[in-house]
Coordinates of C-alpha atoms and ligand atoms in Angstrom, one line a residue:
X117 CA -21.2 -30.7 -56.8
X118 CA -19.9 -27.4 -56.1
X119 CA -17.1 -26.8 -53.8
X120 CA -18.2 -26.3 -50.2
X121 CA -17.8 -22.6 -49.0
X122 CA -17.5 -23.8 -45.6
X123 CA -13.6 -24.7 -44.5
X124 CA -15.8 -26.4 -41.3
X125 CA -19.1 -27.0 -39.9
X126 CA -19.7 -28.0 -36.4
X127 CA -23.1 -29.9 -36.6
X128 CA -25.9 -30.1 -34.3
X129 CA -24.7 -28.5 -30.9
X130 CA -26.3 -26.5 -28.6
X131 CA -24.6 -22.7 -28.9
X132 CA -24.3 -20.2 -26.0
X133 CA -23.6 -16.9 -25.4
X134 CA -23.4 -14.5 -23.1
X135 CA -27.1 -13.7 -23.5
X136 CA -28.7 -17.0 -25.3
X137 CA -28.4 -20.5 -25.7
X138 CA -29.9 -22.3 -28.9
X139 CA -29.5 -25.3 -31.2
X140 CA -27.3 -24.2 -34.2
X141 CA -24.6 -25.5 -36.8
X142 CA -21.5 -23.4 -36.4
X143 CA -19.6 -23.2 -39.8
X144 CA -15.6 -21.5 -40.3
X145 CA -14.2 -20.2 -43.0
X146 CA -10.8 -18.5 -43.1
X147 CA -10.4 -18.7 -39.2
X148 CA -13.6 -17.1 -38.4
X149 CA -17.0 -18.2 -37.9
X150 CA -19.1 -17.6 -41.3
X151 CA -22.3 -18.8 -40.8
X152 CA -25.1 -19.8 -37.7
X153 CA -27.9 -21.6 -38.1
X154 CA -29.6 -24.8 -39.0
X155 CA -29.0 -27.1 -41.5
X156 CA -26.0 -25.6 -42.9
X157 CA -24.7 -26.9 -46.3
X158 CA -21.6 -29.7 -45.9
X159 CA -18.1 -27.9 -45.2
X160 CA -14.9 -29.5 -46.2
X161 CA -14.7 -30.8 -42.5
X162 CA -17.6 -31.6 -40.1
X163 CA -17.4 -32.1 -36.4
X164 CA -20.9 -33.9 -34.8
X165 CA -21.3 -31.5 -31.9
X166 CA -24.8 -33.3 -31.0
X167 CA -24.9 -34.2 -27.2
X168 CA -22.1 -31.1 -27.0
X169 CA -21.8 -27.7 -26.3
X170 CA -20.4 -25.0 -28.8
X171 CA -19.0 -22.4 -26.4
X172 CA -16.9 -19.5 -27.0
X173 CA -13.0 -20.3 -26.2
X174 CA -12.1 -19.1 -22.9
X175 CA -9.6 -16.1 -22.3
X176 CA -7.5 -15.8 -19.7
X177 CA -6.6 -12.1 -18.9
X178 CA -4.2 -12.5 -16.2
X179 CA -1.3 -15.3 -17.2
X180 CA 1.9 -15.0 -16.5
X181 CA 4.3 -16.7 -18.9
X182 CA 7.7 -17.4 -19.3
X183 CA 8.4 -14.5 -16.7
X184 CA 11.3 -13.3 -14.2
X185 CA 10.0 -13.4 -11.1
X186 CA 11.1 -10.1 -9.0
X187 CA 13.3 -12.6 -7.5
X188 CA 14.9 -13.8 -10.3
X189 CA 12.9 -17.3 -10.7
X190 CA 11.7 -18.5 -14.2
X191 CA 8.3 -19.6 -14.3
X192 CA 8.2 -23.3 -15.6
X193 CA 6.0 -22.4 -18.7
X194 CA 7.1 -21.4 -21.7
X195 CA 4.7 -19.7 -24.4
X196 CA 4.4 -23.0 -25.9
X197 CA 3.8 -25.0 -23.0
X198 CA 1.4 -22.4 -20.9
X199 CA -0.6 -22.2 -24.6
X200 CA -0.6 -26.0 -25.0
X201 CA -2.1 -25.9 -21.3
X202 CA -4.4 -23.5 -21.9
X203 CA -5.9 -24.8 -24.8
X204 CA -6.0 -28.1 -23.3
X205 CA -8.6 -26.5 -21.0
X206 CA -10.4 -24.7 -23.7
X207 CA -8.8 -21.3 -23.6
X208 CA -8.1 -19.8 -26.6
X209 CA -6.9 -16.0 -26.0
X210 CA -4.0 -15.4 -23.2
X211 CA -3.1 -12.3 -21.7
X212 CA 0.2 -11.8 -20.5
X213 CA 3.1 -9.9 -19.0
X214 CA 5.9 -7.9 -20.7
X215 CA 7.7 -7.4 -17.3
X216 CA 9.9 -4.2 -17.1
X217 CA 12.6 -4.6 -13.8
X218 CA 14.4 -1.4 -12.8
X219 CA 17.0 -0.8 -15.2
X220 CA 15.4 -2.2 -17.9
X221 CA 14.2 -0.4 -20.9
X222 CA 10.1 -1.0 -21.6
X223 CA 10.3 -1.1 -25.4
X224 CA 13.4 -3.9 -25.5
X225 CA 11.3 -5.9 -22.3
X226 CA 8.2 -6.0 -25.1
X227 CA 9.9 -6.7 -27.7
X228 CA 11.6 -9.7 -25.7
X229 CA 8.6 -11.1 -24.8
X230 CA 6.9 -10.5 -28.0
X231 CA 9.7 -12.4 -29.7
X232 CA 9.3 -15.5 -27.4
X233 CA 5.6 -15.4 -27.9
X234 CA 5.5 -15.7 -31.8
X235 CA 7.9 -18.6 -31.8
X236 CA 5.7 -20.6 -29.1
X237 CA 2.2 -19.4 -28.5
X238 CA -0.1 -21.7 -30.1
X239 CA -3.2 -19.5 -29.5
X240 CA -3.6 -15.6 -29.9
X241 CA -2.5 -13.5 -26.7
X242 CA -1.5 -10.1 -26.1
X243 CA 0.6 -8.1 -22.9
X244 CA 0.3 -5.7 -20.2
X245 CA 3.3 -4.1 -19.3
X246 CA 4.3 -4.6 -15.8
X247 CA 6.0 -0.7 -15.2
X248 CA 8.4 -0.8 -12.3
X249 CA 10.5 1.6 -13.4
X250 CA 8.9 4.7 -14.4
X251 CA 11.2 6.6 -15.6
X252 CA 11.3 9.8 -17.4
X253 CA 11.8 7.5 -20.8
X254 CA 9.5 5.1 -19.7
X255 CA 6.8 7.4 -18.8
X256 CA 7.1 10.3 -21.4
X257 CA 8.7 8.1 -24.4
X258 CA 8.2 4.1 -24.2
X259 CA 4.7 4.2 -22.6
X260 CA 3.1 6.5 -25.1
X261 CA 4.6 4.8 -28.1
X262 CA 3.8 1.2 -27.2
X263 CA 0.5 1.8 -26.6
X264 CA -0.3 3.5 -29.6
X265 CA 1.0 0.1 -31.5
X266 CA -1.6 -1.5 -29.6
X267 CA -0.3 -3.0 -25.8
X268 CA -2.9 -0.9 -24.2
X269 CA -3.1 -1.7 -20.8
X270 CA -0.3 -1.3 -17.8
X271 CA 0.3 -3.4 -14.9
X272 CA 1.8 -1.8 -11.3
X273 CA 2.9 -3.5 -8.3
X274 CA 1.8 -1.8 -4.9
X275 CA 3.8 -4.3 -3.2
X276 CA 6.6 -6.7 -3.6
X277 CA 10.5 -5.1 -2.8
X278 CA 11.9 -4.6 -6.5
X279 CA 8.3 -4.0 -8.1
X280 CA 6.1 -1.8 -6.5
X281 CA 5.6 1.6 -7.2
X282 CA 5.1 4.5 -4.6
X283 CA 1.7 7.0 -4.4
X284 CA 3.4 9.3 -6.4
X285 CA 4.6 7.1 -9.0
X286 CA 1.7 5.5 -9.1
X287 CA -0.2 9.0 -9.7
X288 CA 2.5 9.6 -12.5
X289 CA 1.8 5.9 -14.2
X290 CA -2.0 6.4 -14.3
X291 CA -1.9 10.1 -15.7
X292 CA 0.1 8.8 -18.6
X293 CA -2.2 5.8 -19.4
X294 CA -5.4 8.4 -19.3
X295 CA -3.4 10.6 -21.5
X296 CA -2.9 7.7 -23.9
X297 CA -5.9 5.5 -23.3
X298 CA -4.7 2.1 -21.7
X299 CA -6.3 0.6 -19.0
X300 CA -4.1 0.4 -15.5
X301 CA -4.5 -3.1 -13.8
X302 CA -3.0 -3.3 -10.2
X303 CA -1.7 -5.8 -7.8
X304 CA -3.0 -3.9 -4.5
X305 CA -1.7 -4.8 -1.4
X306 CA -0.2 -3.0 1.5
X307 CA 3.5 -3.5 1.6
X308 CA 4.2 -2.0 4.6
X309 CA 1.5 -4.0 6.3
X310 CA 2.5 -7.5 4.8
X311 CA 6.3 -6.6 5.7
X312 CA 5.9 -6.3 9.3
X313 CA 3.6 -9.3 9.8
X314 CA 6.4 -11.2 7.7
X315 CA 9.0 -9.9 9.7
X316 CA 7.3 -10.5 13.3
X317 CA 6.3 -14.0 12.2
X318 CA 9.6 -14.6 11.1
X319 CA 11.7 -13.6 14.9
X320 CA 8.8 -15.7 16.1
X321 CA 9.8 -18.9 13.9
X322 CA 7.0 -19.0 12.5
X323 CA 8.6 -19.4 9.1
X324 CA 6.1 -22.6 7.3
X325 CA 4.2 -21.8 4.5
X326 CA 0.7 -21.4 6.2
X327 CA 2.2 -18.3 7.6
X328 CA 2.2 -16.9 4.1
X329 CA -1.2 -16.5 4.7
X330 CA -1.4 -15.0 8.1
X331 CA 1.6 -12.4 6.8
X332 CA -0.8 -11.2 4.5
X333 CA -3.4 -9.6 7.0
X334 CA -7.3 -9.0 4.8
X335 CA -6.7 -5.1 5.8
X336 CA -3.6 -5.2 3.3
X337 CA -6.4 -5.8 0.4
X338 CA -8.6 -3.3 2.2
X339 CA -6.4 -0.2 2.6
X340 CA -4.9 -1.0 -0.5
X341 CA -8.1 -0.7 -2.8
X342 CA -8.8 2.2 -1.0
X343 CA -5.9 3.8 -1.6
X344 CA -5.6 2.8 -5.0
X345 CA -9.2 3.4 -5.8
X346 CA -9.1 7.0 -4.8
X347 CA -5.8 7.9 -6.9
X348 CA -7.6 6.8 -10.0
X349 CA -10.6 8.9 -9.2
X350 CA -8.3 11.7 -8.5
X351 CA -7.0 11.4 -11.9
X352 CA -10.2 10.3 -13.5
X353 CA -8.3 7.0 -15.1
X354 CA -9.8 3.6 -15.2
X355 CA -8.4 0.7 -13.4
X356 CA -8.9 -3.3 -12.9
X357 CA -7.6 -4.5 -9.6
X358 CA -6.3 -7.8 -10.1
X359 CA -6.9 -11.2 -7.8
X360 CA -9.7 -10.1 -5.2
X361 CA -9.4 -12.2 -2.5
X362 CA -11.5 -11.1 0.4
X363 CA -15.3 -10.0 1.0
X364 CA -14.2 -6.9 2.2
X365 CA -12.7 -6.2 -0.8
X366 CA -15.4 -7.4 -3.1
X367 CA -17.6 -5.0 -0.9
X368 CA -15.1 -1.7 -1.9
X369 CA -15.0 -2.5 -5.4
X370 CA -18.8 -2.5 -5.5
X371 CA -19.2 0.5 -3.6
X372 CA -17.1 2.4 -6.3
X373 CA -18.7 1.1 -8.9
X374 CA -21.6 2.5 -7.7
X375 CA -20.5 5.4 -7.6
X376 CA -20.0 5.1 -10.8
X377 CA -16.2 5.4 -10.6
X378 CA -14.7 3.0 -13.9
X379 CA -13.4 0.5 -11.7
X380 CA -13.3 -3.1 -12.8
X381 CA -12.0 -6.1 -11.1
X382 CA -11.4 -9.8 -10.7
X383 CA -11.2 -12.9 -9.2
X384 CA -9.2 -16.5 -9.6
X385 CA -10.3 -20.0 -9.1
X386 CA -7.9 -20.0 -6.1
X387 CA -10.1 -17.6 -4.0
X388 CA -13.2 -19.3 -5.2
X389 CA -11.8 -23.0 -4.6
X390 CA -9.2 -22.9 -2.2
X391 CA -8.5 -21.3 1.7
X392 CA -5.8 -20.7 3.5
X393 CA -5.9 -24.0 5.0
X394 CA -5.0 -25.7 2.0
X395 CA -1.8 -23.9 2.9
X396 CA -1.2 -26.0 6.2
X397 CA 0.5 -29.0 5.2
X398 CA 3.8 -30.9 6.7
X399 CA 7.1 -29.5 5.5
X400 CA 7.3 -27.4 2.5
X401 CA 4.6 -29.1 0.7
X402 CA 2.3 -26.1 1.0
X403 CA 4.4 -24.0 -0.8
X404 CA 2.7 -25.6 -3.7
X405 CA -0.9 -23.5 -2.7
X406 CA 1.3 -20.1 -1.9
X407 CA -0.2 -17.5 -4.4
X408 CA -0.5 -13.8 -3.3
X409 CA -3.4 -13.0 -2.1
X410 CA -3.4 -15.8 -0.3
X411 CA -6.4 -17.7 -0.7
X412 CA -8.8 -17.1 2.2
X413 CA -11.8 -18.5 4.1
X414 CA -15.0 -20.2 3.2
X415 CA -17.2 -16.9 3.9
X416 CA -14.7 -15.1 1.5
X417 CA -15.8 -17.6 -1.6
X418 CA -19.2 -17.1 -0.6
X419 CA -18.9 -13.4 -0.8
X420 CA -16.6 -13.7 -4.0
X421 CA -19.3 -15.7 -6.5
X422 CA -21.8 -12.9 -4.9
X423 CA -19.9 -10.7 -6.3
X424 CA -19.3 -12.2 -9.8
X425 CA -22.9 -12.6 -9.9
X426 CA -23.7 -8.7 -9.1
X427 CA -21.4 -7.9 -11.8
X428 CA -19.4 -6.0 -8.7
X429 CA -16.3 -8.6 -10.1
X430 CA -16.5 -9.1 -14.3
X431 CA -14.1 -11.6 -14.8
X432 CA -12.0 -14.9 -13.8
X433 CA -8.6 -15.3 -14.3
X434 CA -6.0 -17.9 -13.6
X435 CA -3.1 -15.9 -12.6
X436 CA -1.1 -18.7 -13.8
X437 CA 2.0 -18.2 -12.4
X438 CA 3.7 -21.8 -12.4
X439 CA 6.8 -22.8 -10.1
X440 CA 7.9 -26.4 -10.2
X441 CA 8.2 -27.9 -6.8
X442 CA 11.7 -28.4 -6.5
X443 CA 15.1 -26.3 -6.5
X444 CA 14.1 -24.5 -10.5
X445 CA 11.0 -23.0 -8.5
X446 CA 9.6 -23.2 -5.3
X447 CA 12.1 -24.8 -3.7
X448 CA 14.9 -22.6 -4.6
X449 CA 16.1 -21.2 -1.4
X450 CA 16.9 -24.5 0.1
X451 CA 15.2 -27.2 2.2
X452 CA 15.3 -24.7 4.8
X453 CA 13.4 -22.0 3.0
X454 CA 11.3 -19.6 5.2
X455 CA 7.5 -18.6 3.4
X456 CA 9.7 -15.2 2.5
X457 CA 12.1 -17.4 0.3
X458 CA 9.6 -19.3 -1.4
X459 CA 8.2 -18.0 -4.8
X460 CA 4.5 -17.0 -4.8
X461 CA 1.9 -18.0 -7.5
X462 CA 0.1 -21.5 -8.6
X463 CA -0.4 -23.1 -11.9
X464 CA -4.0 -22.7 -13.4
X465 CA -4.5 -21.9 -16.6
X466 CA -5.7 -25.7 -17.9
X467 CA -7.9 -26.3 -14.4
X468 CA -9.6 -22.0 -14.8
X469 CA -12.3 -22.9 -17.1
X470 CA -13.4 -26.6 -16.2
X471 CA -13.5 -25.4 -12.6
X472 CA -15.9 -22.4 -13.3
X473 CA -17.8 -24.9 -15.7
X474 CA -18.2 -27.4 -13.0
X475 CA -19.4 -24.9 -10.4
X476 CA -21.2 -22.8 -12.1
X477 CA -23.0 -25.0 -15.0
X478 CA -23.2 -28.7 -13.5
X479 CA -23.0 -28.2 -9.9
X480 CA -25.4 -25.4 -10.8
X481 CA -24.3 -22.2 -7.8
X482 CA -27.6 -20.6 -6.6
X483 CA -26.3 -17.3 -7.5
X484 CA -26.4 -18.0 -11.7
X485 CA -30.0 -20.1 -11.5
X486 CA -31.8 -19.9 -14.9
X487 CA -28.6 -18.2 -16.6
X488 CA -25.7 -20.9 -15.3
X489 CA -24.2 -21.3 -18.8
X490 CA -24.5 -17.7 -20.0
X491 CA -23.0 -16.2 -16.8
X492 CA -19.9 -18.7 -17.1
X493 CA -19.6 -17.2 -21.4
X494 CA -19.6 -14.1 -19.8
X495 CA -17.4 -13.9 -17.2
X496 CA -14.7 -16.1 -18.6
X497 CA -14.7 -15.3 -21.9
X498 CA -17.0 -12.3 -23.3
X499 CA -16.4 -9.8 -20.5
X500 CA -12.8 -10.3 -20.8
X501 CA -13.2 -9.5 -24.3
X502 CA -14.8 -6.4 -23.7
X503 CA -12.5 -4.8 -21.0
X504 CA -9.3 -5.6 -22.6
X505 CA -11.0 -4.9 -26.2
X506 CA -10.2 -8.0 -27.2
X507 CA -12.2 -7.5 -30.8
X508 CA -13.4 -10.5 -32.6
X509 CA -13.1 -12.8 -29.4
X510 CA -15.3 -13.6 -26.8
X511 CA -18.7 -15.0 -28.3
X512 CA -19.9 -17.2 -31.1
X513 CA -21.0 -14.7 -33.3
X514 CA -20.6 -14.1 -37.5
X515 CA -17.4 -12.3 -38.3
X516 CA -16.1 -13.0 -34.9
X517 CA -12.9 -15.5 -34.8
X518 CA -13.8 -19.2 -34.6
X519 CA -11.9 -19.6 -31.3
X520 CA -14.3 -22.3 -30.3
X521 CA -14.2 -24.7 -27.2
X522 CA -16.5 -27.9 -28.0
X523 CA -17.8 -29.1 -24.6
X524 CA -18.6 -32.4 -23.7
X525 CA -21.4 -31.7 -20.6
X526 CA -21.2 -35.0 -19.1
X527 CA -17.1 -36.0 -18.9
X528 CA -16.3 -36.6 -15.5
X529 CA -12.7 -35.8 -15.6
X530 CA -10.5 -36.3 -12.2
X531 CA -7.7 -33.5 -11.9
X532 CA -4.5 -35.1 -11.0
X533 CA -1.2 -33.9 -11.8
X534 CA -1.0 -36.2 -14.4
X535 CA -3.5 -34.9 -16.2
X536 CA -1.5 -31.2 -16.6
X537 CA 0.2 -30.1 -19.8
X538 CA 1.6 -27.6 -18.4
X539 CA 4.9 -27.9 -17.1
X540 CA 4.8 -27.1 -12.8
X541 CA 4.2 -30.5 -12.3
X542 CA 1.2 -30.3 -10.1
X543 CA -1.7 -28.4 -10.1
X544 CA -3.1 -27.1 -6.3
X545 CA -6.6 -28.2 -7.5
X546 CA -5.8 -32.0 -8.0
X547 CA -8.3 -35.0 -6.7
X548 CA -11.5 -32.7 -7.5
X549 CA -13.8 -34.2 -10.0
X550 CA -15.4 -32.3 -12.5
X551 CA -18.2 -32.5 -14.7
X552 CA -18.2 -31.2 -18.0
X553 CA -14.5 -30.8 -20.5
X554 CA -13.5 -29.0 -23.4
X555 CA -13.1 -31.8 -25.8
X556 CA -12.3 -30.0 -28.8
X557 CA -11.3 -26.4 -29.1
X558 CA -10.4 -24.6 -31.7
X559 CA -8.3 -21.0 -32.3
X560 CA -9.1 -19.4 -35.0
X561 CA -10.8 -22.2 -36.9
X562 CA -7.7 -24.5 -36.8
X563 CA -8.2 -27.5 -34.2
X564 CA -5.4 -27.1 -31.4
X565 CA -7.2 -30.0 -28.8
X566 CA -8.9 -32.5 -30.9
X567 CA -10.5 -35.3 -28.2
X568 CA -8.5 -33.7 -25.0
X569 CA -5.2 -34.0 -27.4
X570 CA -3.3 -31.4 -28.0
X571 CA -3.0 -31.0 -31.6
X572 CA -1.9 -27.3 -31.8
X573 CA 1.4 -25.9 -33.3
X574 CA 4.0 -23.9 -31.6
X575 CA 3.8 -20.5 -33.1
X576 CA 0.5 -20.8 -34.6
X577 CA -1.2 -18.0 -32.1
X578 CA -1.0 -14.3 -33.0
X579 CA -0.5 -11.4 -31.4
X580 CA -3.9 -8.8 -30.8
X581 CA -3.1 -5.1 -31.5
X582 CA -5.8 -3.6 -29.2
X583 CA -6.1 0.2 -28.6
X584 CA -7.7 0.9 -24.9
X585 CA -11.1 0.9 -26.2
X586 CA -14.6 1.7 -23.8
X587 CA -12.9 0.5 -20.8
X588 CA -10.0 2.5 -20.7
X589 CA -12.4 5.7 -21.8
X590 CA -12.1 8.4 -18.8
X591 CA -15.5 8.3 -17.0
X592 CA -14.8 11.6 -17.0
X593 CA -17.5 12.7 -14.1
Ligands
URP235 O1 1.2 -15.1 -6.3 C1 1.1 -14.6 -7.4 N1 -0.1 -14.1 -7.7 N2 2.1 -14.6 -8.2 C2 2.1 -14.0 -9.5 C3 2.5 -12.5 -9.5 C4 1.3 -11.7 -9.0 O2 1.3 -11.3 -7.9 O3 0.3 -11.6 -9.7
ZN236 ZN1 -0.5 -10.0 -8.5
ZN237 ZN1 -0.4 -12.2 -11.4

């Protein structure tokens, strides 16, 4: 018997893509995906996929891991704990921060983060560069040279106190990334806006964290976008606005993207699942749902899926951004703490992908009918790929990586915070049921979740050079 080319075959599942869904065998060889079709000869592993689904690995675009917050909390994932997590809920690609705070030089704050990633990712990822401190060296210097070796895309701030940038600066940040190609994804709220509501709601004593919420008034989103929205057109430079949260919002984005101004944009499982009622619990405990944007109301997640299905929104990210809930994280100003003291951002890069499944393939949303499994490849894994030029990731296809998340359509799997890997201790989706789990997933062809264990090892993800590709192209109109 000859030796079998194949290092794996996954036998007898049912395939999809973005655009088609077909009974194939799935064979690996060196880490990425060799042959498609049926019958394939034996590999030196199998895995019976019949009953299953053979679905690209999710990525995740908008993680944050092992970070500073801007007021100097840790997140309570490290590379290898936020990867374990994500590939536990069949992600296999992360994007995350490299987060420059003023004073600090860009090129030392990648290399940082880079180092801390090779020793603990266990699937691939790559960075934006949060820019808070543009200066002349940053801008004319680090910027230029960093995204030449391949950390094409930038991430700004319009609001929080030590991160956000100013309409100038902002001008200055995207000229440089259309000069250089990156793409220029933005956290767009108004600052002013959110700081007076914070501070009236504060002399009022309304200090819980429900007010969170109110302090961040939809108009912040609104004017924001706007704002943002016409600076890029003004210098002709692409953008992705980060975390949509409102209908409004959705609606602006749409309405410059057809006027065919390169402007691309998301949404998280926390404005799609979640409202800001979920916020309104006794004591502290709502800290645990505080994320900025707040989540909103039911109309707003009706509006929000419209919008993924118009293609008005491409993608779904976590925004993981984990704090436990105790004095390490969210509780780190005190018993006492007022909603300004408390640190913003949820956990959610485990629940992301079996919460889009479950909506969108097994609870079957109106807005995907006919095309429920393809939309879900799409927006959580193959438009990703596309934007942030992810190449080789995103789909099952020959020569593409054999990041590979083997579904198991019928699983009924309770979210508790039990059931999370990663390290917050809770997740602010917990008591939903689901239908439908990555049992097995696979990064590039090694098994990192075999039967909902993690089996991956620390280290074995790699880091994706990517150069700014279509979507950071001027439009150029
Ligand atoms: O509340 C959030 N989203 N925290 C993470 C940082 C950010 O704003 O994206
Ligand atoms: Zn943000
Ligand atoms: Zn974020």
């Amino acid at each position: 018997m000859p030796a079998p080319i194949h290092d794996l075959v996954i036998r007898n599942g049912t395939v999809a893509t973005a655009s088609d869904v077909f009974r194939a065998d799935v064979a690996v060889r060196k880490g990425v995906i060799s042959a498609i079709g049926m019958a394939l000869p034996p590999g030196r592993e199998e895995i019976d996929a019949r009953g299953k689904l053979v679905l690209p690995g999710g990525i995740d675009s908008h993680t944050h891991i092992e970070q500073l917050s801007a007021g100097g909390i840790m997140n309570a994932d490290t590379f290898e704990t936020a990867t374990a997590a994500a590939a536990f809920g069949g992600t296999t690609t992360v994007i995350s921060f490299a987060a420059q705070h003023k004073g600090m030089s860009l090129r030392k704050v990648v290399d940082d983060y880079a180092a801390l990633a090779e020793r603990g990712a266990m699937i691939d990822y790559a960075f934006h560069m949060i820019v808070s401190d543009p200066t002349e060296a940053t801008l004319t210097k680090d910027l230029p040279a960093l995204i030449a070796e391949g950390h094409s895309s930038i991430k700004l701030f319009m609001t929080y106190d030590k991160l956000k940038v100013e309409d100038e600066t902002l001008l200055d940040v995207l000229s440089v990334a259309r000069e250089n190609r990156a793409l220029v994804c933005v956290h767009a709220e108004n600052h002013g806006m959110i700081a007076w509501m914070s501070r009236k709601l504060l002399a009022a004593g309304q200090t819980a964290p429900k007010y969170h919420a109110v302090s961040h008034p939809r108009g912040s989103e609104t004017e924001a976008f706007t704002r943002l929205i016409t600076a890029a057109a003004m210098v002709d430079q692409p953008i992705m606005i980060f975390h949509v949260s409102t209908a409004e919002g959705a609606a602006i984005v749409g309405d410059a993207r057809r006027q065919g101004l390169k402007v691309f944009a998301e949404t998280c499982p926390q404005y799609l699942f979640l409202t800001a009622a979920d916020l309104d619990r006794p004591g502290l405990e709502g800290a645990k749902w505080m994320c900025s944007p707040p989540p909103r109301d039911r109309s707003d997640q009706e509006a929000l899926w419209q919008a993924l299905a118009l293609g008005d929104l491409q993608t779904v990210s976590s925004d993981h951004a984990p704090y436990r809930y105790d004095a390490s994280g969210k509780l780190s100003g005190g018993p006492g703490s007022t909603f300004k003291q408390i640190a913003n951002g949820l956990p959610g890069l485990e629940t992301r992908m079996p919460l889009m499944f479950d909506a969108m393939v097994s609870r079957r949303r109106p807005e995907f009918s006919g095309r429920a499994l393809q939309a879900f490849v799409n927006i959580t894994a193959t438009q990703p790929a596309h934007i942030y030029n992810l190449a080789g990731k995103g789909s099952i296809a020959i020569g593409y990586d054999a990041d590979i998340a083997i579904w198991d359509p019928k699983a009924r799997v309770t979210l508790t915070d039990e059931l999370m890997v990663g390290r917050s201790g809770y997740t602010p989706f917990a008591g939903r049921t689901v239908r439908g789990w990555p049992e097995t997933v696979l990064s590039r062809g090694r098994v990192v979740v075999r039967d909902r264990t993690v089996s991956g090892r620390a280290g074995g993800g790699r880091h994706i050079a990517r150069a700014g590709g279509w979507a950071a192209e001027p439009a150029r109109r």
